[in-house]
Tab-separated table of C-alpha atoms and ligand atoms in Angstrom:
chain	number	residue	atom	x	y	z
G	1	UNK	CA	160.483	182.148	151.875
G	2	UNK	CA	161.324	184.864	154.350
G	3	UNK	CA	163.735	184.430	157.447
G	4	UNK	CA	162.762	187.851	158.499
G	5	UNK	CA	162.268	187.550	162.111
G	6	UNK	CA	161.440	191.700	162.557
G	7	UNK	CA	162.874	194.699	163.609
G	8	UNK	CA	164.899	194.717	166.959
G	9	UNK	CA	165.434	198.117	168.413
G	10	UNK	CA	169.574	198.676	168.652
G	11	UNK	CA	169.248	200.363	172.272
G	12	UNK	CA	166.584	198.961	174.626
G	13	UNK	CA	166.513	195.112	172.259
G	14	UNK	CA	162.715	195.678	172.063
G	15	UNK	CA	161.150	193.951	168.807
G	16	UNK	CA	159.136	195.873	166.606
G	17	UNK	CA	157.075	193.969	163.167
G	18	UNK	CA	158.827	194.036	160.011
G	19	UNK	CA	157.034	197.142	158.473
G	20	UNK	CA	158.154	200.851	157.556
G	21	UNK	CA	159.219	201.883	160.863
G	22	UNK	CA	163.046	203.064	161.734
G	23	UNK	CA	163.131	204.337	165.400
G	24	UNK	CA	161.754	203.018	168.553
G	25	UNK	CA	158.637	204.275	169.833
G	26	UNK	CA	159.750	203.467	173.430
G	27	UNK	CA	163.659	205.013	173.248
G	28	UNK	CA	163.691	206.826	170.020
G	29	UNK	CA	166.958	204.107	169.174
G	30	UNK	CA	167.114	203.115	165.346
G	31	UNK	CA	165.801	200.093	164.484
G	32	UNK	CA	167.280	196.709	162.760
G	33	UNK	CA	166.621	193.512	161.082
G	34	UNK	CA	166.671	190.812	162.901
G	35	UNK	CA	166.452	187.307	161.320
G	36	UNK	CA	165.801	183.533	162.144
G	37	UNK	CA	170.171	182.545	161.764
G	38	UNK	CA	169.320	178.661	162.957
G	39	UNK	CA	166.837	178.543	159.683
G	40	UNK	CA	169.560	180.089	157.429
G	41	UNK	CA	172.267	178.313	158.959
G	42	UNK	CA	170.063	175.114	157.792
G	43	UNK	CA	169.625	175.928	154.277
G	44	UNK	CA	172.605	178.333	153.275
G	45	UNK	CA	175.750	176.784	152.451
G	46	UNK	CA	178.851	178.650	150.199
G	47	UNK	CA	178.146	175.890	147.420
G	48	UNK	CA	174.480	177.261	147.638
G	49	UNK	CA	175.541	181.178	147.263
G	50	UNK	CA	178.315	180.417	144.625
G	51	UNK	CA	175.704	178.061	142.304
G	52	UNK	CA	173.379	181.646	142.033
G	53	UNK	CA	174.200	184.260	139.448
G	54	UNK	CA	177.089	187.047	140.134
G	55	UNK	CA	174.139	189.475	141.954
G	56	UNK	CA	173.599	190.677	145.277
G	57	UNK	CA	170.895	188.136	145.823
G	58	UNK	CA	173.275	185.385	145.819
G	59	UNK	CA	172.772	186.268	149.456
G	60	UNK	CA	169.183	186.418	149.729
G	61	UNK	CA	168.149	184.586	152.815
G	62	UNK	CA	170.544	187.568	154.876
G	63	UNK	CA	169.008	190.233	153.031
G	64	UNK	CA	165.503	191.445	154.547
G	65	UNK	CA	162.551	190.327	151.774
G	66	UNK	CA	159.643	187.653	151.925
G	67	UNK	CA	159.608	186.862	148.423
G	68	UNK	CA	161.118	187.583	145.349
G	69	UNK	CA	163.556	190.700	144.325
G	70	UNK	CA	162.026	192.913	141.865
G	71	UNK	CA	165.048	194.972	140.982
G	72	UNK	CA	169.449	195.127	141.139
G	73	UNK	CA	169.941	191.477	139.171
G	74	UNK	CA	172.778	193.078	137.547
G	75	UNK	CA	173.997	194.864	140.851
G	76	UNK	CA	177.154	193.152	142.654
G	77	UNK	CA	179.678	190.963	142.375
G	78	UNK	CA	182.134	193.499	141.602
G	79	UNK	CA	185.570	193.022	140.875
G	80	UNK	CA	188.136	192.274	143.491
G	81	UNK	CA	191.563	191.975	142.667
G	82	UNK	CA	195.338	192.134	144.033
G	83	UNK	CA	196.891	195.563	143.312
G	84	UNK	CA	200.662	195.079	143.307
G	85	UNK	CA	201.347	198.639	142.043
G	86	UNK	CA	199.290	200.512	144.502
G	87	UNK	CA	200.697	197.988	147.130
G	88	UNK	CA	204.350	199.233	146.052
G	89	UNK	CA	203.787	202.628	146.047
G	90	UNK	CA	202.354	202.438	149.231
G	91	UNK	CA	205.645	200.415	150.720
G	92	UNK	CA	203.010	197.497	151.646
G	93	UNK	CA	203.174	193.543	150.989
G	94	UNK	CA	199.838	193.218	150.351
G	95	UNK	CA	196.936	195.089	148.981
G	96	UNK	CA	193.792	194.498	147.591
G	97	UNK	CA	190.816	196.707	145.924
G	98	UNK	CA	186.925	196.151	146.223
G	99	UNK	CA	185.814	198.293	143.029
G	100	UNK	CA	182.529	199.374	143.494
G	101	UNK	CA	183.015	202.144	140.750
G	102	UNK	CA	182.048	199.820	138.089
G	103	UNK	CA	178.785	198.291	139.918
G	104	UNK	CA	175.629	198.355	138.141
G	105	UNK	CA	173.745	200.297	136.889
G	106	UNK	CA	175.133	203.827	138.633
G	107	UNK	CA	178.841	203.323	139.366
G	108	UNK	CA	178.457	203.182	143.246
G	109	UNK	CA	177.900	200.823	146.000
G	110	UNK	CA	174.722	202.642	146.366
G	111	UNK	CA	173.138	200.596	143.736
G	112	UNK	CA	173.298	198.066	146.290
G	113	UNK	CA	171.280	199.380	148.765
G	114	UNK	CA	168.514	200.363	146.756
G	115	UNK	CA	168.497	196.990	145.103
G	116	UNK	CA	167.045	196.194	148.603
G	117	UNK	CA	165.179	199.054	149.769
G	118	UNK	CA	163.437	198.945	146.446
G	119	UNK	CA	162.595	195.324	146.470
G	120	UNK	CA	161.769	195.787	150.402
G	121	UNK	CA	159.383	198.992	149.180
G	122	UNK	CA	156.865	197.096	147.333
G	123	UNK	CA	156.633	194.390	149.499
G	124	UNK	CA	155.656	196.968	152.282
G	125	UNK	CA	152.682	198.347	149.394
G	126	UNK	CA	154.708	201.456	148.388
G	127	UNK	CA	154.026	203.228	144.984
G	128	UNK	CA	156.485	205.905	145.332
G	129	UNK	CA	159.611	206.420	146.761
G	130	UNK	CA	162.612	208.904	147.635
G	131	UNK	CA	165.777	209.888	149.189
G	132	UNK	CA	167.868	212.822	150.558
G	133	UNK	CA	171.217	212.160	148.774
G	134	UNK	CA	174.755	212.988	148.884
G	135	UNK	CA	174.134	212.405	145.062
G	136	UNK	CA	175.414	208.529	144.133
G	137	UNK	CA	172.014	207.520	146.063
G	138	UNK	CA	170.132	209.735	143.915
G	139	UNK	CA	171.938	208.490	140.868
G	140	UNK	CA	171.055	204.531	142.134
G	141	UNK	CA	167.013	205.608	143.405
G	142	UNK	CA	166.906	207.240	140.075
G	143	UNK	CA	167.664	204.438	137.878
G	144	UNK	CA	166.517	201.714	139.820
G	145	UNK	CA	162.896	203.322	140.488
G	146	UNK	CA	162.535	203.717	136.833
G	147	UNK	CA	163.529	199.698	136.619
G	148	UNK	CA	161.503	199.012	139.066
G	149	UNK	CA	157.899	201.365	137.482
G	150	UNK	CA	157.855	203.604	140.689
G	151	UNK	CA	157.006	207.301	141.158
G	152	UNK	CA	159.951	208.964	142.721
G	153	UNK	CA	161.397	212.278	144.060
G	154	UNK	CA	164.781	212.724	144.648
G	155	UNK	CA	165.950	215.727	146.893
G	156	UNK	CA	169.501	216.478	146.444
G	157	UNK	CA	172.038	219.628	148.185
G	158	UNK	CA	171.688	222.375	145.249
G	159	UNK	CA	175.651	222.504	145.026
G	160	UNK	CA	176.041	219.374	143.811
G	161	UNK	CA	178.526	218.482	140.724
G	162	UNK	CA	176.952	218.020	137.506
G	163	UNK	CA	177.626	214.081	137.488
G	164	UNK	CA	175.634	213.483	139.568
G	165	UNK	CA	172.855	215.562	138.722
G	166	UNK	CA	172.977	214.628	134.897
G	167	UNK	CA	173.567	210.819	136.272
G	168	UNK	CA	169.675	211.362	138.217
G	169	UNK	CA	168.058	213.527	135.611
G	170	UNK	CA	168.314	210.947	132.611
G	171	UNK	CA	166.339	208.848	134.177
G	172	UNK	CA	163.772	211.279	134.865
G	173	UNK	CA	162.965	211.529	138.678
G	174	UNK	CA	161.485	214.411	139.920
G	175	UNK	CA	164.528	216.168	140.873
G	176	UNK	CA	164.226	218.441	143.997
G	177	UNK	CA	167.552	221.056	144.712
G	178	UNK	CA	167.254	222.066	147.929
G	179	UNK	CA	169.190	225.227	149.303
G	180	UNK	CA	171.299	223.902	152.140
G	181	UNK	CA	173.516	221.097	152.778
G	182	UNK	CA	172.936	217.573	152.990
G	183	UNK	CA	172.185	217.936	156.557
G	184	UNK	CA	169.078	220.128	155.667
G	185	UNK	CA	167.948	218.178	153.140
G	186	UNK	CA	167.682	215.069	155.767
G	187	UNK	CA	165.837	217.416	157.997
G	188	UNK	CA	163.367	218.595	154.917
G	189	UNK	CA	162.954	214.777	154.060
G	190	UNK	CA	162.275	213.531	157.086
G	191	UNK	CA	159.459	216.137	157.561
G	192	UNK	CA	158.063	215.521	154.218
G	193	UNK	CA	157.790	211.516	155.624
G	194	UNK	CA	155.704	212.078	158.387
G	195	UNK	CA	152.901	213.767	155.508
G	196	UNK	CA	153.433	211.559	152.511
G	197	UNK	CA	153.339	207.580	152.615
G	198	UNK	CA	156.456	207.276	150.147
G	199	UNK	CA	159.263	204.786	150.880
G	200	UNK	CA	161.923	207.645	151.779
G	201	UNK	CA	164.644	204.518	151.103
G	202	UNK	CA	167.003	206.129	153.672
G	203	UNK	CA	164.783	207.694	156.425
G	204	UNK	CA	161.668	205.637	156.963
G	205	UNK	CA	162.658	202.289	155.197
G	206	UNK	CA	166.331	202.626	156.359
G	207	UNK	CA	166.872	200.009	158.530
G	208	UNK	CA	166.114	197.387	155.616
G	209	UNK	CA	167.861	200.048	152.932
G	210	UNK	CA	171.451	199.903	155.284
G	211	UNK	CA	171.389	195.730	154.904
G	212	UNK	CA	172.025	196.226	151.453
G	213	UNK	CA	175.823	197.251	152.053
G	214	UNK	CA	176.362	193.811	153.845
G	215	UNK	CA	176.757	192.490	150.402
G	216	UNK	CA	180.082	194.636	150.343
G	217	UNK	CA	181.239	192.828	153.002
G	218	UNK	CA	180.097	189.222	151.900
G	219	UNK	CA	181.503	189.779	148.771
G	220	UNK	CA	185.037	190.623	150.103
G	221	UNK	CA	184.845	188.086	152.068
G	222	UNK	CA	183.433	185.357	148.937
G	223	UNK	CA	186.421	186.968	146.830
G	224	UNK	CA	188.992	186.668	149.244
G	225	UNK	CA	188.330	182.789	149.142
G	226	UNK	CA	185.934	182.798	152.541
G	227	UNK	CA	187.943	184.795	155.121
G	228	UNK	CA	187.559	188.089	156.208
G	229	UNK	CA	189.994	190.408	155.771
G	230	UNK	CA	192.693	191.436	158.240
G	231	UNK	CA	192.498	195.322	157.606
G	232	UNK	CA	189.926	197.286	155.695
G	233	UNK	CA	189.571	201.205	154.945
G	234	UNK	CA	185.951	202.283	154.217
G	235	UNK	CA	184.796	205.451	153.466
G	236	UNK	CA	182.291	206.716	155.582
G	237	UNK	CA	179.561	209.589	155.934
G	238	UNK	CA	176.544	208.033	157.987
G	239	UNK	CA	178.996	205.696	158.647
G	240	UNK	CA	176.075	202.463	157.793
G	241	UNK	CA	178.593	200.927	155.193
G	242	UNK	CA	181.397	200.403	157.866
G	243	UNK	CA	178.962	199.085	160.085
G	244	UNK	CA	177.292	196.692	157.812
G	245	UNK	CA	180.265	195.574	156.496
G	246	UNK	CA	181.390	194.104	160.007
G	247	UNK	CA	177.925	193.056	160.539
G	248	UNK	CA	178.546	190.910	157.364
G	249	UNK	CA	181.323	189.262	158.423
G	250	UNK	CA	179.884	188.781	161.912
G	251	UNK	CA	176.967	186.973	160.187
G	252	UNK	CA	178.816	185.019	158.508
G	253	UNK	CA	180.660	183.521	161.028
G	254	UNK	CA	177.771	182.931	162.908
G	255	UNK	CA	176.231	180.471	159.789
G	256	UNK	CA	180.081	178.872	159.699
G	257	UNK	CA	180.655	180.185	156.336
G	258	UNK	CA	183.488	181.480	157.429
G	259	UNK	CA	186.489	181.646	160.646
G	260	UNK	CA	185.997	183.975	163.258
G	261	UNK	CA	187.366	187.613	161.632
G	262	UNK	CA	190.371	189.190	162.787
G	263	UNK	CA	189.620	192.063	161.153
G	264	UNK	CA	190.253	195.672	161.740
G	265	UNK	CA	188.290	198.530	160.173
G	266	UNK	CA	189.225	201.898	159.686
G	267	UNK	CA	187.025	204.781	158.846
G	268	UNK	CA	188.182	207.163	155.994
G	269	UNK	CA	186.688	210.626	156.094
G	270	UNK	CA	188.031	214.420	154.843
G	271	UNK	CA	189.693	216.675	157.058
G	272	UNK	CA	185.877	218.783	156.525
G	273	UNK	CA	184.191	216.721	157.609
G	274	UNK	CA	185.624	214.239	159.874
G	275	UNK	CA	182.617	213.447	163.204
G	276	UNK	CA	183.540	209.864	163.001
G	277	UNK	CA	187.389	209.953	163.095
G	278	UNK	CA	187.260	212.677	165.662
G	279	UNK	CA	185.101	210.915	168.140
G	280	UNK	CA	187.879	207.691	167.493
G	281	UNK	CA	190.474	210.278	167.899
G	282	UNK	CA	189.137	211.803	170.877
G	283	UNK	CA	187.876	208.536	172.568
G	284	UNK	CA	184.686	210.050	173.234
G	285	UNK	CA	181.516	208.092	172.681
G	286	UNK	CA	179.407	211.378	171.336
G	287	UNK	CA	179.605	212.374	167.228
G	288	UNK	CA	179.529	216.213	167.103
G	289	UNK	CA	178.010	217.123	164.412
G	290	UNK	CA	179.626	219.533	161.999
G	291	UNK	CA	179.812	221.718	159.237
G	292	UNK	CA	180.838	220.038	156.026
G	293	UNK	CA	183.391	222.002	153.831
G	294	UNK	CA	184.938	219.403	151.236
G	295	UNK	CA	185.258	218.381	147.815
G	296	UNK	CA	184.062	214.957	149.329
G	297	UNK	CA	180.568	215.858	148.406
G	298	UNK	CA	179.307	212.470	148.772
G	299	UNK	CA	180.627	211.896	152.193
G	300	UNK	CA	179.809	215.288	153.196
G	301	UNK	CA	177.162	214.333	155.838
G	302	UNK	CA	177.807	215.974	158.908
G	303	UNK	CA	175.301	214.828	161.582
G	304	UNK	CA	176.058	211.145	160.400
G	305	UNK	CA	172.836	208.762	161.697
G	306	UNK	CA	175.424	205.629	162.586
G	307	UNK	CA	178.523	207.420	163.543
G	308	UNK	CA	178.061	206.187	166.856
G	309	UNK	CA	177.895	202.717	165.610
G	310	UNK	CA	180.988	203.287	163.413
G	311	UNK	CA	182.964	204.343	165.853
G	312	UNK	CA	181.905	201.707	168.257
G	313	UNK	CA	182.772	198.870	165.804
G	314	UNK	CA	185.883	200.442	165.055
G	315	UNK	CA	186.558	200.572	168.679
G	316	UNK	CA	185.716	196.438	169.020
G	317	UNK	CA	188.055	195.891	166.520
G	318	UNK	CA	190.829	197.671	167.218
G	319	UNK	CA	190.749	200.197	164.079
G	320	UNK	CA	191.197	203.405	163.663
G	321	UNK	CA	190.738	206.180	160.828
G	322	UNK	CA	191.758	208.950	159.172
G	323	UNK	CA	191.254	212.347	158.107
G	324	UNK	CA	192.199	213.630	154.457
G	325	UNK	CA	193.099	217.136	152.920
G	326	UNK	CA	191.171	217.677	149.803
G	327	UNK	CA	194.584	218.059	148.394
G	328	UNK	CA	195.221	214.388	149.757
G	329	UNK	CA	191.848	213.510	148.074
G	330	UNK	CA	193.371	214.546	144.649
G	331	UNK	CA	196.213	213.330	144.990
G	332	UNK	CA	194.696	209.798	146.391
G	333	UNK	CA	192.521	210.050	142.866
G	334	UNK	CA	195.469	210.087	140.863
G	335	UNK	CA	197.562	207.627	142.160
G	336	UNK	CA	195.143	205.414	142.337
G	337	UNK	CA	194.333	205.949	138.529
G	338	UNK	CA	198.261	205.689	137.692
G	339	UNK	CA	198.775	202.300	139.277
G	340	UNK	CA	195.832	200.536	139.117
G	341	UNK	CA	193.647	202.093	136.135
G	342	UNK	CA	190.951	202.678	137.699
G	343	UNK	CA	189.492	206.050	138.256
G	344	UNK	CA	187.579	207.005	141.469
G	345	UNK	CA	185.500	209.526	142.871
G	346	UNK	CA	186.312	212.257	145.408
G	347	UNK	CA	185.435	209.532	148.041
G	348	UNK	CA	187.669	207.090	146.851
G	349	UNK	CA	190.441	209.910	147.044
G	350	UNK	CA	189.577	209.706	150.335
G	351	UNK	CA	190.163	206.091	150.927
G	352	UNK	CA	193.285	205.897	149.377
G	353	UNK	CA	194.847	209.132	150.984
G	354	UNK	CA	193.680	207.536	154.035
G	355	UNK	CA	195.063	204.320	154.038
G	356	UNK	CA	198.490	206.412	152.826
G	357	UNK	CA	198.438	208.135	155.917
G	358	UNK	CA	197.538	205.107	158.362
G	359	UNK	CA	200.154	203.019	156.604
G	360	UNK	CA	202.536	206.056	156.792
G	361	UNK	CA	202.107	206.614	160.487
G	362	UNK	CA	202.804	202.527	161.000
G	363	UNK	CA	198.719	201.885	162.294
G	364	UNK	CA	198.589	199.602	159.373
G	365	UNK	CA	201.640	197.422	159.306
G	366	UNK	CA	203.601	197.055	155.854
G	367	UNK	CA	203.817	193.141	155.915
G	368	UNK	CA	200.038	192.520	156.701
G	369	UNK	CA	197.358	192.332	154.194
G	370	UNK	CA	194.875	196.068	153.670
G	371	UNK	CA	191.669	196.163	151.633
G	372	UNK	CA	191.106	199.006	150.750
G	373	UNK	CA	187.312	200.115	149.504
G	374	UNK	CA	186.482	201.874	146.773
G	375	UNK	CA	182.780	203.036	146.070
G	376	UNK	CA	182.126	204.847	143.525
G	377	UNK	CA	183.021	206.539	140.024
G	378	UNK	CA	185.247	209.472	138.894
G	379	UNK	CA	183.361	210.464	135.961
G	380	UNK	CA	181.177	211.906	138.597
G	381	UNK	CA	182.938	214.187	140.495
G	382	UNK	CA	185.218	215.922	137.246
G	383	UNK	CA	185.231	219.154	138.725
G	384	UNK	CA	187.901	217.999	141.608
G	385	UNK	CA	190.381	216.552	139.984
G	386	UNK	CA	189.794	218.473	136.304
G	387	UNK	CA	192.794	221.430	137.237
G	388	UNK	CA	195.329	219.469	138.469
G	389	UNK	CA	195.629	216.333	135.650
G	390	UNK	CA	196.887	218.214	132.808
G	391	UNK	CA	196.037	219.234	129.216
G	392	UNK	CA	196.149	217.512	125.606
G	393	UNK	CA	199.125	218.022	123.785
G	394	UNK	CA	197.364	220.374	121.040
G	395	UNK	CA	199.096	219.298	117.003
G	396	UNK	CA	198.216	219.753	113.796
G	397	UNK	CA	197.622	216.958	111.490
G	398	UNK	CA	200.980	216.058	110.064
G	399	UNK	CA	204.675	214.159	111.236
G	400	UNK	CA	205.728	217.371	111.556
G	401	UNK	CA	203.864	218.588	113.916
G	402	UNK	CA	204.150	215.373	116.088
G	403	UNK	CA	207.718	214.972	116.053
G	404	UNK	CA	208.067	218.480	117.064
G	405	UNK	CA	205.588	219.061	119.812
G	406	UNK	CA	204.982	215.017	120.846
G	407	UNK	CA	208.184	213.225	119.898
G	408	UNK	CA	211.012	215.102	120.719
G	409	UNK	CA	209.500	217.002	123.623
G	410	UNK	CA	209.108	214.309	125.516
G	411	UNK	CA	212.485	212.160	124.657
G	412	UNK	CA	211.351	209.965	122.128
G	413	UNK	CA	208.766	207.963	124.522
M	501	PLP	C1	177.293	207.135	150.389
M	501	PLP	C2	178.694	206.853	150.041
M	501	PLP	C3	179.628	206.359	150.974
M	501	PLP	C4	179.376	206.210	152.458
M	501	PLP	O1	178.194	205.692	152.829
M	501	PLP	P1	177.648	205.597	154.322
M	501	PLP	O2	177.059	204.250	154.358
M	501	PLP	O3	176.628	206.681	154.447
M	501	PLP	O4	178.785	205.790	155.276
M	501	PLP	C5	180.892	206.006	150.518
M	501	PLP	N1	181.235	206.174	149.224
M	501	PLP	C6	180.388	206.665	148.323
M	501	PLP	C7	180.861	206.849	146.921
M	501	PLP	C8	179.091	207.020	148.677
M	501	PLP	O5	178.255	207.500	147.752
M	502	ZN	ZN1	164.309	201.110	172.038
């Protein structure tokens, strides 16, 4: 049962059928889902969503299929959890982590949204698809096309780290390095869409890809016991997570699964690439694009497709962002990994140097409650923290050699 209504054009409202199309033939504005809320709000209750397994489907009816989901039953549901240690060495009451590092089967929230553009893909009659990637949506289109029995090619920035082009090649894609930055790459892709009918998941399919991260925000909002939060930090390089996200929460206010959100989101991006926060910090309405130079890789996108949106919701809500030193980004890595045990990617350096810095300059208050969003794994990006965490202490195999170098070296602890 689908509660698809179509596509609705985001700048002139014009409605479009639900098929592969992303911009609006009349304005050139991106397109979005639109759906039938009075049907869902008649069938889709929380006792309904928490009787289905721990998946992303558990929110089906606001996710943009007809029928059944063909792949991501394992992807979701990730854990959420109070970190006290963080929250102390942050000089904050009350913080809490959505880990998206451990979601299945890549180690990034990007499993999510191919879950759906993958599921969305054969239902439009595609037999192969593809993606110009950062490098965690290569990882997820890799894996889950193979799930899923489609062709796929992958194009990726040739400077990636080898994470995340290992973490695409074992699954066997046909992996295409481009020579440029991500921003070329989108250009190449979105050429090579107009010639080939392949589900490009994040050009030509995008606008049902991008619902996929409202499950980020439902979930937060399931976990938190059916609230919405009152501050959030989100990473951001097209900027569609932070958007979806508040869409989430708007949605599900407007079924009555939840109160009307107080929230206020905050964009987290590196000091190298930073169009969103700049256009917050500036007030101005236009992104300009820029020139990434980061260890960010994966939020390196510097002509970002929703900035404007970002910025805009951030704007509605009173929010704000930040903008990280890739020294910041290490550090964020680190502490993050010495309080809470769990280790992040470059982006999630960002997030957490980010939310340092907004708590730091009093724009998040100390006594009020922060999520703070973490999206993906640090096994991927090794080469940015690798330098700066140490070495073994090297022994040979006896007490000796322990008590000497180990023991009494470091005070008997
Ligand atoms: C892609 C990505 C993001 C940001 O995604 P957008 O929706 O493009 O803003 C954040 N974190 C990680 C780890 C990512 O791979
Ligand atoms: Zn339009």
């Amino acid at each position: 049962m689908s509660f698809i209504k179509g596509l609705r054009c985001r700048e002139c409202g014009r409605d479009f059928p639900a098929k592969a199309l992303f911009v609006c033939e009349y304005c050139f504005g991106s397109l979005e889902v639109d759906y039938d809320y009075p049907a869902i709000q008649a069938r889709l209750t929380r006792e309904l969503i928490q009787s289905r397994p721990p998946n992303i489907w558990r929110y089906r009816e606001l996710l943009p299929i007809d029928g059944n989901p063909t792949v991501g039953f394992h992807t979701g549901m990730t854990p959420f959890f109070r970190a006290e240690r963080l929250a102390h060495a942050l000089g904050v009451k009350e913080l809490y982590l959505k880990d998206d590092s451990v979601c299945c089967p890549t180690l990034s929230f990007k499993d999510r949204v191919v879950s759906v553009a993958l599921s969305r893909a054969r239902e439009l009659g595609f037999d192969t698809v593809a993606c110009a990637s950062t490098g965690n949506l290569a990882n997820a289109v890799s894996a889950l096309s193979a799930q899923a029995g489609f062709k796929r090619f992958i194009f990726i920035p040739a400077d990636l780290e080898a994470g995340k082009v290992v973490g695409s090649l074992i699954f066997q894609p046909r992996l295409v390095a481009v020579e440029g930055n991500y921003d070329e790459v989108n250009r190449l892709c979105a050429e090579i869409a107009t010639r080939y009918r392949w589900a490009f998941v994040n050009i030509n399919i995008r606008p049902y890809y991008a619902e996929g991260s409202k499950t980020y925000g439902f979930e937060v909002a399931e976990q938190m016991g059916w609230k919405a939060p009152r501050h959030i930090v989100v990473p951001a390089a097209s900027g569609s997570l932070l958007v979806k996200i508040w869409k989430g929460f708007k949605e599900l206010h407007r079924l009555g699964l939840i109160e009307k959100p107080q929230t206020r989101l905050y964009a987290a991006q590196a000091e190298g690439c930073s169009p969103i926060v700049t256009a917050i910090e500036e007030g101005s309405d236009i992104i300009k694009p820029v020139k990434p130079k980061t260890i960010a890789k994966s939020l390196a996108i510097g002509n970002p497709a929703d900035g404007y949106y970002a910025a805009d919701a951030i704007r509605e809500t009173g929010g704000g962002g930040a903008a990280v030193s890739d020294s910041e980004i290490v550090e964020g890595i680190k502490l993050l990994g010495r309080t809470e045990g769990v280790f992040t990617e470059t982006a999630g350096g960002v997030t957490v140097a980010a939310t340092r810095r907004l708590i730091e300059e009093k724009r998040i208050p100390r006594d009020e409650p922060i999520v703070v969003c973490i999206t993906g794994h640090g096994l991927k990006t090794q080469e940015a923290v690798v330098d700066s965490i140490g070495r073994p202490i090297r022994i040979k195999p006896t007490l000796d050699s322990f008590e000497e170098q180990v023991k009494d070296k470091t005070g008997g602890q």
